mmCIF file with all atom_site columns, C-alpha atoms in Angstrom:
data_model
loop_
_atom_site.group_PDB
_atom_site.id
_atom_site.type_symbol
_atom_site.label_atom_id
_atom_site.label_alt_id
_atom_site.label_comp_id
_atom_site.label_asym_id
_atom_site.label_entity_id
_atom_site.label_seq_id
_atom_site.pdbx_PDB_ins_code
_atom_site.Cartn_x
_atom_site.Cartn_y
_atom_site.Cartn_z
_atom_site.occupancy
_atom_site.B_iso_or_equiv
_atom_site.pdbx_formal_charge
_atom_site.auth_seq_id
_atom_site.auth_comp_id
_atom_site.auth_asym_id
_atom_site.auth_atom_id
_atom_site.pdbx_PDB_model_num
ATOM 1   C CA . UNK A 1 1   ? 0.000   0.000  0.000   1.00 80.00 ? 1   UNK A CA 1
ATOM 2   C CA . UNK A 1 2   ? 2.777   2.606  0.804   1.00 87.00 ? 2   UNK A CA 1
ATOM 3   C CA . UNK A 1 3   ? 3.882   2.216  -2.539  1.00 91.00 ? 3   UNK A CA 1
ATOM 4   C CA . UNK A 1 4   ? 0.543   3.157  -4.334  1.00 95.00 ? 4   UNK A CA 1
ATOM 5   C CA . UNK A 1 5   ? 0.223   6.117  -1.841  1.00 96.00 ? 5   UNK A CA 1
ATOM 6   C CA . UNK A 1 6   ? 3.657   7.425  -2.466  1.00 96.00 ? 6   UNK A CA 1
ATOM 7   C CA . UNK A 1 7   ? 2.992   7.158  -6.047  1.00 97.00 ? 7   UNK A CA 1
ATOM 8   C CA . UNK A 1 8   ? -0.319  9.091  -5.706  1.00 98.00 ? 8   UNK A CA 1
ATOM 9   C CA . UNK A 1 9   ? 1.611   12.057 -3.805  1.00 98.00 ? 9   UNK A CA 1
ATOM 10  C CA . UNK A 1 10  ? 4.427   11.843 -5.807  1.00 98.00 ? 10  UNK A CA 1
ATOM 11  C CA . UNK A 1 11  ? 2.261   12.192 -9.215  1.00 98.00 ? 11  UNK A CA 1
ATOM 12  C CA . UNK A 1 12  ? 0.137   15.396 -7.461  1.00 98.00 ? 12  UNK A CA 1
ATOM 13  C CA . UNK A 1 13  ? 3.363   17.083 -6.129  1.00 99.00 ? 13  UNK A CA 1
ATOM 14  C CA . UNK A 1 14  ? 4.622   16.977 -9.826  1.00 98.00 ? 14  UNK A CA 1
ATOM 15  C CA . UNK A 1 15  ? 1.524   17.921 -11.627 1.00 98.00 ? 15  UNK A CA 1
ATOM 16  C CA . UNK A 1 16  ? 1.141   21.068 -8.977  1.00 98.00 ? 16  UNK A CA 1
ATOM 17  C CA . UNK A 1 17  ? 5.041   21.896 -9.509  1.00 98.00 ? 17  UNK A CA 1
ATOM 18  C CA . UNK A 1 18  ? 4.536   21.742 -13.637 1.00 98.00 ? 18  UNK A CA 1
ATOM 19  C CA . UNK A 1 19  ? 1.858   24.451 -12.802 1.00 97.00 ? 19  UNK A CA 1
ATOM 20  C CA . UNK A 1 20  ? 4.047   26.352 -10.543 1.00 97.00 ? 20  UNK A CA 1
ATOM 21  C CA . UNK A 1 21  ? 6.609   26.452 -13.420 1.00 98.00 ? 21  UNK A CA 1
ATOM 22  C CA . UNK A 1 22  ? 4.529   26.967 -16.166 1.00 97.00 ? 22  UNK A CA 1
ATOM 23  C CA . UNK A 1 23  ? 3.265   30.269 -14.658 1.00 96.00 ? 23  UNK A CA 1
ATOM 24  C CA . UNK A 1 24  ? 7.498   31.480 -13.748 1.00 96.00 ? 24  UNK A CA 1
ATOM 25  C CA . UNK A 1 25  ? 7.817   31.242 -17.548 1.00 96.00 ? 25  UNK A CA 1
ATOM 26  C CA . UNK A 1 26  ? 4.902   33.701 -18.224 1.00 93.00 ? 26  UNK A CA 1
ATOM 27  C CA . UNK A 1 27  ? 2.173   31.057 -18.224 1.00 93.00 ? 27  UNK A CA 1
ATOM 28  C CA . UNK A 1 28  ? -1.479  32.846 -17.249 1.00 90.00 ? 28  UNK A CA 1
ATOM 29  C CA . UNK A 1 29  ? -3.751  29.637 -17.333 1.00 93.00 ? 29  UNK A CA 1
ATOM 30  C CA . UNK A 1 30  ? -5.223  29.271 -14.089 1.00 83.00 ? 30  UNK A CA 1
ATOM 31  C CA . UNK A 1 31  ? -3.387  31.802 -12.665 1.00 87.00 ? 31  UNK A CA 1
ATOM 32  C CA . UNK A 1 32  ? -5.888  34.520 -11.675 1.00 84.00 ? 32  UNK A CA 1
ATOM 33  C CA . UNK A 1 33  ? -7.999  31.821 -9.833  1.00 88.00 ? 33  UNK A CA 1
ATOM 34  C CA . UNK A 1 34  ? -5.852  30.870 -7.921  1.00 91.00 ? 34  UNK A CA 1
ATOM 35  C CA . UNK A 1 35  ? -5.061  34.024 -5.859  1.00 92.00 ? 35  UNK A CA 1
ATOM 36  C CA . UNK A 1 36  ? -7.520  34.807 -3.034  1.00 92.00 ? 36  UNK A CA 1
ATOM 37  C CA . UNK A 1 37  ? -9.408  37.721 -3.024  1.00 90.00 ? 37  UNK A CA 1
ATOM 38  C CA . UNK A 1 38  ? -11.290 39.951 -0.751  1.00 90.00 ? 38  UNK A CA 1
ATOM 39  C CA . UNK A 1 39  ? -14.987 40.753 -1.188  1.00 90.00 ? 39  UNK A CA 1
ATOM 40  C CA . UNK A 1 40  ? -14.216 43.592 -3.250  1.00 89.00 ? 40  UNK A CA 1
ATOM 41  C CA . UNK A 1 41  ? -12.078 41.394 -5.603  1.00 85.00 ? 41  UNK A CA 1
ATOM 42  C CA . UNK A 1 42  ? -8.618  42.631 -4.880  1.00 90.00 ? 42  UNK A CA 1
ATOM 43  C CA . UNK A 1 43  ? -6.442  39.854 -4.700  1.00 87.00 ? 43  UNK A CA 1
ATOM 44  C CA . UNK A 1 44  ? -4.319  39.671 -1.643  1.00 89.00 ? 44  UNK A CA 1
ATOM 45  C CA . UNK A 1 45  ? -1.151  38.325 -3.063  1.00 88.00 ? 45  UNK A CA 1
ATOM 46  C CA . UNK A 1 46  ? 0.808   39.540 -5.748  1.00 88.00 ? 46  UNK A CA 1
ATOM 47  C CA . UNK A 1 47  ? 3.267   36.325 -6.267  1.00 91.00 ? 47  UNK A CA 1
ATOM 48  C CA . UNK A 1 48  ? 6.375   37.370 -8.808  1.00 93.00 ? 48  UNK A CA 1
ATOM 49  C CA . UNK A 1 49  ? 7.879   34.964 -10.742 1.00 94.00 ? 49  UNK A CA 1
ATOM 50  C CA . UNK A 1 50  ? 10.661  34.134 -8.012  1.00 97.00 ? 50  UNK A CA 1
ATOM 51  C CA . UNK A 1 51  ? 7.793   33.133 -5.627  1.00 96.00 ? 51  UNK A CA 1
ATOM 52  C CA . UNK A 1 52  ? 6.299   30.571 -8.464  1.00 96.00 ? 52  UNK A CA 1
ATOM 53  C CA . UNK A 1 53  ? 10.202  29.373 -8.748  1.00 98.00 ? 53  UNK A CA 1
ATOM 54  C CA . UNK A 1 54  ? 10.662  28.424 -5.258  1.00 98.00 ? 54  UNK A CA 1
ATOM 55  C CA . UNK A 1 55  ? 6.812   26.925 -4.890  1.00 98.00 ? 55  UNK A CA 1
ATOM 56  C CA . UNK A 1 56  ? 8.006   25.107 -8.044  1.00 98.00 ? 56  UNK A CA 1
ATOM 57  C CA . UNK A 1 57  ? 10.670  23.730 -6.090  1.00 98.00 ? 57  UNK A CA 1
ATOM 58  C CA . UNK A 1 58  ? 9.525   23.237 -3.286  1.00 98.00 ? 58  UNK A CA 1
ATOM 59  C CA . UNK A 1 59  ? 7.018   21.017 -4.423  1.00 98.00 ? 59  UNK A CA 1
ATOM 60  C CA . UNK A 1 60  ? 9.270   18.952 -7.040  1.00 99.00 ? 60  UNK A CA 1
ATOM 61  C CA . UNK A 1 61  ? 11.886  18.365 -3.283  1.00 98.00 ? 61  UNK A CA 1
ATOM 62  C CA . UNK A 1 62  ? 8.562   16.768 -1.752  1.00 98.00 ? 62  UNK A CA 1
ATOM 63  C CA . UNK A 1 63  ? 7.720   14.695 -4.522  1.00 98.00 ? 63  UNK A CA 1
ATOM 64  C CA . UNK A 1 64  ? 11.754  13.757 -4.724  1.00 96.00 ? 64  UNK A CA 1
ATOM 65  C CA . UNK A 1 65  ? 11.394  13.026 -1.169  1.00 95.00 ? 65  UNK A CA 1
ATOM 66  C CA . UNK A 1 66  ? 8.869   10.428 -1.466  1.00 95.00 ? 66  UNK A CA 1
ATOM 67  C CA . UNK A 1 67  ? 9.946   8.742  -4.164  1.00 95.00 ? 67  UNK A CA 1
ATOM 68  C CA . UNK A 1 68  ? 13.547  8.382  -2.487  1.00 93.00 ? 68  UNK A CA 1
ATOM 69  C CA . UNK A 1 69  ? 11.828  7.208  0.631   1.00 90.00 ? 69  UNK A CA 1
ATOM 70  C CA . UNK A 1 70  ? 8.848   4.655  -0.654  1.00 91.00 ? 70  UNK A CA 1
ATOM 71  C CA . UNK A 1 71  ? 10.388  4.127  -4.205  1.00 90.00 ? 71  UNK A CA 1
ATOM 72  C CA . UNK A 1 72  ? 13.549  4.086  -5.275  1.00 86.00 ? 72  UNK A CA 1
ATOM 73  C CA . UNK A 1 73  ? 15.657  0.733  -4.566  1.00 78.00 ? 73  UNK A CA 1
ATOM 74  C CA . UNK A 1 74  ? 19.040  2.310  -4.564  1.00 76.00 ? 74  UNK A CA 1
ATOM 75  C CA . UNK A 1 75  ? 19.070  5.960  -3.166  1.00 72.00 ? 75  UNK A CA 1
ATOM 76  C CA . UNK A 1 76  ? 17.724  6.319  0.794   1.00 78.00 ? 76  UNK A CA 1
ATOM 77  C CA . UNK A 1 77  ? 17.549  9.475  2.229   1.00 84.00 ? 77  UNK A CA 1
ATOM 78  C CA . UNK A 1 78  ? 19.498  9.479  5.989   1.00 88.00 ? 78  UNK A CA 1
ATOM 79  C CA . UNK A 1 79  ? 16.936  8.250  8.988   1.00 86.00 ? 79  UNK A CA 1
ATOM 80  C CA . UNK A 1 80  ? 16.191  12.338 10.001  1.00 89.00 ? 80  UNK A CA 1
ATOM 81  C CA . UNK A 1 81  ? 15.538  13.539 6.825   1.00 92.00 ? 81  UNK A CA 1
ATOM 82  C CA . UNK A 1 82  ? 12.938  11.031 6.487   1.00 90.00 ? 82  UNK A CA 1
ATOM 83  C CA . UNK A 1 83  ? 11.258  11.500 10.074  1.00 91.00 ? 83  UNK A CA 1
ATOM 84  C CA . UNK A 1 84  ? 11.377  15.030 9.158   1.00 94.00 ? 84  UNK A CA 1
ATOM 85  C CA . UNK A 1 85  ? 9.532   14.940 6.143   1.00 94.00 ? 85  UNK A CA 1
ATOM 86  C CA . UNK A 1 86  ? 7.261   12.389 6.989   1.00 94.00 ? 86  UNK A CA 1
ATOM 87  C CA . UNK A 1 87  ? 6.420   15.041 9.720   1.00 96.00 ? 87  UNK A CA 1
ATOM 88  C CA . UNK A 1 88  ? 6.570   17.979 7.925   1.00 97.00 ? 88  UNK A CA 1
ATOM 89  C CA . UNK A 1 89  ? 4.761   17.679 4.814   1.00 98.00 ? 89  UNK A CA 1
ATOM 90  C CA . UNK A 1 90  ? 1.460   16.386 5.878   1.00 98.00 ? 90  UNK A CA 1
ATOM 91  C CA . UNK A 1 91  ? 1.579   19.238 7.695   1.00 98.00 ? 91  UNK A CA 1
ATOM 92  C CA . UNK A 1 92  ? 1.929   21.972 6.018   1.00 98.00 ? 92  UNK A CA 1
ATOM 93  C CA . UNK A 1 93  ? -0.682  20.527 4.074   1.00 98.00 ? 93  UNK A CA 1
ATOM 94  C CA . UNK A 1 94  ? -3.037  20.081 7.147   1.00 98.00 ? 94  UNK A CA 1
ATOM 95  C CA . UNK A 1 95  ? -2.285  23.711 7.882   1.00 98.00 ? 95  UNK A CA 1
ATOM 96  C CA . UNK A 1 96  ? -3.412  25.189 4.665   1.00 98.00 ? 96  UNK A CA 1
ATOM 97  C CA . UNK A 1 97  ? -6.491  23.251 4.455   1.00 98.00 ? 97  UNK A CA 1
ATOM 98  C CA . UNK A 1 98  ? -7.240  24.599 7.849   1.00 97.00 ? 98  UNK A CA 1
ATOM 99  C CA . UNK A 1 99  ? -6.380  28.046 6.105   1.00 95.00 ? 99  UNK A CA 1
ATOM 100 C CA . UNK A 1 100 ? -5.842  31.493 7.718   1.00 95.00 ? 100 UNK A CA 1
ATOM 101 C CA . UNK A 1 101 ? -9.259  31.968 9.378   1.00 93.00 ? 101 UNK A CA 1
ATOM 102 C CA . UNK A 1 102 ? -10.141 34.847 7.000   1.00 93.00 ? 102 UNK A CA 1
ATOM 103 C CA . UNK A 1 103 ? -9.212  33.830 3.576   1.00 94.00 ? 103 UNK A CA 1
ATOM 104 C CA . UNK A 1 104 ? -8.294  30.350 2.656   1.00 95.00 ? 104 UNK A CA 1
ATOM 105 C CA . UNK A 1 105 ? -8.757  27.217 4.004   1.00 96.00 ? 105 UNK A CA 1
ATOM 106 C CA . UNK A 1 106 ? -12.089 25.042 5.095   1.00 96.00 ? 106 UNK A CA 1
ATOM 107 C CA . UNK A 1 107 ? -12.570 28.049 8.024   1.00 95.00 ? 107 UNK A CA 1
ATOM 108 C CA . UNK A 1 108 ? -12.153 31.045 6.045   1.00 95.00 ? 108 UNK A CA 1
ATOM 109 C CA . UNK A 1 109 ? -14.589 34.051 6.748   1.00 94.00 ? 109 UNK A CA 1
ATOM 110 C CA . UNK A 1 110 ? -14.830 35.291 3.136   1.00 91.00 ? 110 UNK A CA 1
ATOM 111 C CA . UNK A 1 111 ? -17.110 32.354 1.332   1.00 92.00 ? 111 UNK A CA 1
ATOM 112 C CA . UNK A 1 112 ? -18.343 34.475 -1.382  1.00 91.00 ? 112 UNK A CA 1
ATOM 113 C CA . UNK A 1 113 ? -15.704 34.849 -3.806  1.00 92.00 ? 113 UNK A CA 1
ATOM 114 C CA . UNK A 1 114 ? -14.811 33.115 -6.838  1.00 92.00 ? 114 UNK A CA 1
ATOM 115 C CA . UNK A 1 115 ? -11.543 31.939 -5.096  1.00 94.00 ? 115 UNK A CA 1
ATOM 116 C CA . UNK A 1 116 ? -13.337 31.286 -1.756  1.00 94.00 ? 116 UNK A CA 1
ATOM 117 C CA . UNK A 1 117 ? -15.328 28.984 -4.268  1.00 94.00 ? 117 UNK A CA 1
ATOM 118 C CA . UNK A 1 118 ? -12.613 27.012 -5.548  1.00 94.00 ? 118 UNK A CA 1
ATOM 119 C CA . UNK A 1 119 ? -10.998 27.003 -2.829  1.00 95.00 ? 119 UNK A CA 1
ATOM 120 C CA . UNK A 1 120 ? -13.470 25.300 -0.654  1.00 96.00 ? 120 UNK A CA 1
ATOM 121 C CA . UNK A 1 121 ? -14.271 22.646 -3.632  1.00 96.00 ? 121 UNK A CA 1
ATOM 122 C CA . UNK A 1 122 ? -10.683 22.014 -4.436  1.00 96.00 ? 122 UNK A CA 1
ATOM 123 C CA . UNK A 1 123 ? -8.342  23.172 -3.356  1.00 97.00 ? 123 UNK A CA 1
ATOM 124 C CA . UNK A 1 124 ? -8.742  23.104 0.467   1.00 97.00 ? 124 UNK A CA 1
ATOM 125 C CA . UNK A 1 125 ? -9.843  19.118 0.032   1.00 98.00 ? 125 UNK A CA 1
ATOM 126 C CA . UNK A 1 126 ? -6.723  19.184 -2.586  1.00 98.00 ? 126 UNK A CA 1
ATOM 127 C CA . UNK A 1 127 ? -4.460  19.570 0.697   1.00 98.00 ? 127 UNK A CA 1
ATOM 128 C CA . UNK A 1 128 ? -6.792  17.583 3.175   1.00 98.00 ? 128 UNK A CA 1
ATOM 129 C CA . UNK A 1 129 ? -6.029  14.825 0.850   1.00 98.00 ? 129 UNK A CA 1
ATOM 130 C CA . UNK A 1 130 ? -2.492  15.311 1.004   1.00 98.00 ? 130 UNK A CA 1
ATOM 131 C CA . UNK A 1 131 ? -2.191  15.686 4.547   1.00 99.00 ? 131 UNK A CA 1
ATOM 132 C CA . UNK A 1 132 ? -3.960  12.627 4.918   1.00 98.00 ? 132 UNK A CA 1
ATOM 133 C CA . UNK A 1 133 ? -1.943  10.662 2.665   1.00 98.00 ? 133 UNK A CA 1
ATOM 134 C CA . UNK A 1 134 ? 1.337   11.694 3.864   1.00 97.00 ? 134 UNK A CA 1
ATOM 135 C CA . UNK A 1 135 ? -0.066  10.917 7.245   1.00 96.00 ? 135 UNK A CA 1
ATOM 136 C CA . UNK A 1 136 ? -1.036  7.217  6.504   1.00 95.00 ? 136 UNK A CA 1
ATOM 137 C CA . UNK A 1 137 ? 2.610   7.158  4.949   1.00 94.00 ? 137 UNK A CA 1
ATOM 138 C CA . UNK A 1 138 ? 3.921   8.003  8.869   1.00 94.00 ? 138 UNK A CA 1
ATOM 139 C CA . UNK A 1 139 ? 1.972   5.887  10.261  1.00 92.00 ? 139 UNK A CA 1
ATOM 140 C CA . UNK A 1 140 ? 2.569   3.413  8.209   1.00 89.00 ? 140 UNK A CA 1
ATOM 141 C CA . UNK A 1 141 ? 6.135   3.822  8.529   1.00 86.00 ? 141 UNK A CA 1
ATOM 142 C CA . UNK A 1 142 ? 6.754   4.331  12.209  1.00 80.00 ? 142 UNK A CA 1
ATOM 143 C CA . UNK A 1 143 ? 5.174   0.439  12.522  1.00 75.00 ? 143 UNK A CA 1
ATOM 144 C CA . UNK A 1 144 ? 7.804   -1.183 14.770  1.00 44.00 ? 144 UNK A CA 1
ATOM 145 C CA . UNK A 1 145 ? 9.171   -4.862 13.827  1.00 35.00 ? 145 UNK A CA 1
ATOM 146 C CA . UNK A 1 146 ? 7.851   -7.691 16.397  1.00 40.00 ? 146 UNK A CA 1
ATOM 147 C CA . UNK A 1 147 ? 11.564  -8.715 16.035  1.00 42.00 ? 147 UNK A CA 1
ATOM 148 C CA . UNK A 1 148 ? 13.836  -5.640 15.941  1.00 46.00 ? 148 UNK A CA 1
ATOM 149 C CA . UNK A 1 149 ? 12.058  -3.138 17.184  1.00 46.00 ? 149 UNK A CA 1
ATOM 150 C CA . UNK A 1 150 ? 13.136  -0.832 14.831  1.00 48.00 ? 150 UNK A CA 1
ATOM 151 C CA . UNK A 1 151 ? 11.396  1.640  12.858  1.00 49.00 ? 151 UNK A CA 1
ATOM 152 C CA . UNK A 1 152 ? 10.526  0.337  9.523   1.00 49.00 ? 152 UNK A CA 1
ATOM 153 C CA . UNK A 1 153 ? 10.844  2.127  5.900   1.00 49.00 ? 153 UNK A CA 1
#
């Protein structure tokens, strides 16, 4: 099973990177809808290209990250990288489905918006999802052998 959910997280982390990177090179698809906005319709970020870069990244490291940890036969990441990522990225993920309390995320204030819209049928469940997965990954991982009682990956 770990292998089917590490799969699953690695293909979203790349798809949402692609997307990241498509909009540093001047891509617009998608772009305006995903920026929250306030009731008025200002949006409340201005990302620059840099910022799309290092999403871009950022996302491409996590998906790296689990397919070096679930996947890949030769290359293992050392024992606290992997504790720490098994940690860290579910919750991040938790955290922004939770949101800000005002804009984003399942508890946000402003519902009325076209982002608040998306964001409440996507992309909010978009990182539930994740967070979930990557959690069944750690749990799944911190099993303990009968035998050696060490952790298992």
């Amino acid at each position: 099973m770990k292998p089917i959910v590490a799969i699953l997280l690695i293909v979203i982390f790349s798809v949402l990177a692609l997307i990241h990177f498509y909009w540093a090179i001047g891509g617009q698809w998608g772009f305006e809808s995903v920026l929250p906005t306030n009731e008025q319709g200002q949006q409340m970020l201005s990302p620059k290209t840099l910022d799309s870069i290092i999403v871009g990244s950022g996302l491409t490291l996590f998906a790296a990250f689990y397919w070096l940890t679930f996947i890949s036969v030769n290359r293992k990441l050392p024992f606290w990288v992997r504790i720490i990522g098994l940690w860290v990225i579910p919750l991040i993920f938790g955290l922004r489905a939770l949101g800000d309390f005002k804009y984003i995320g399942f508890f946000k204030q402003i519902k009325s918006t076209e982002f608040a819209k998306s964001d409440t049928w996507f992309f909010s469940p978009l990182c539930l999802i994740i967070a979930i997965l990557g959690f069944v990954l750690l749990v799944k991982s911190l099993r303990t052998s009968d035998k050696s009682k060490e952790i298992i990956f």
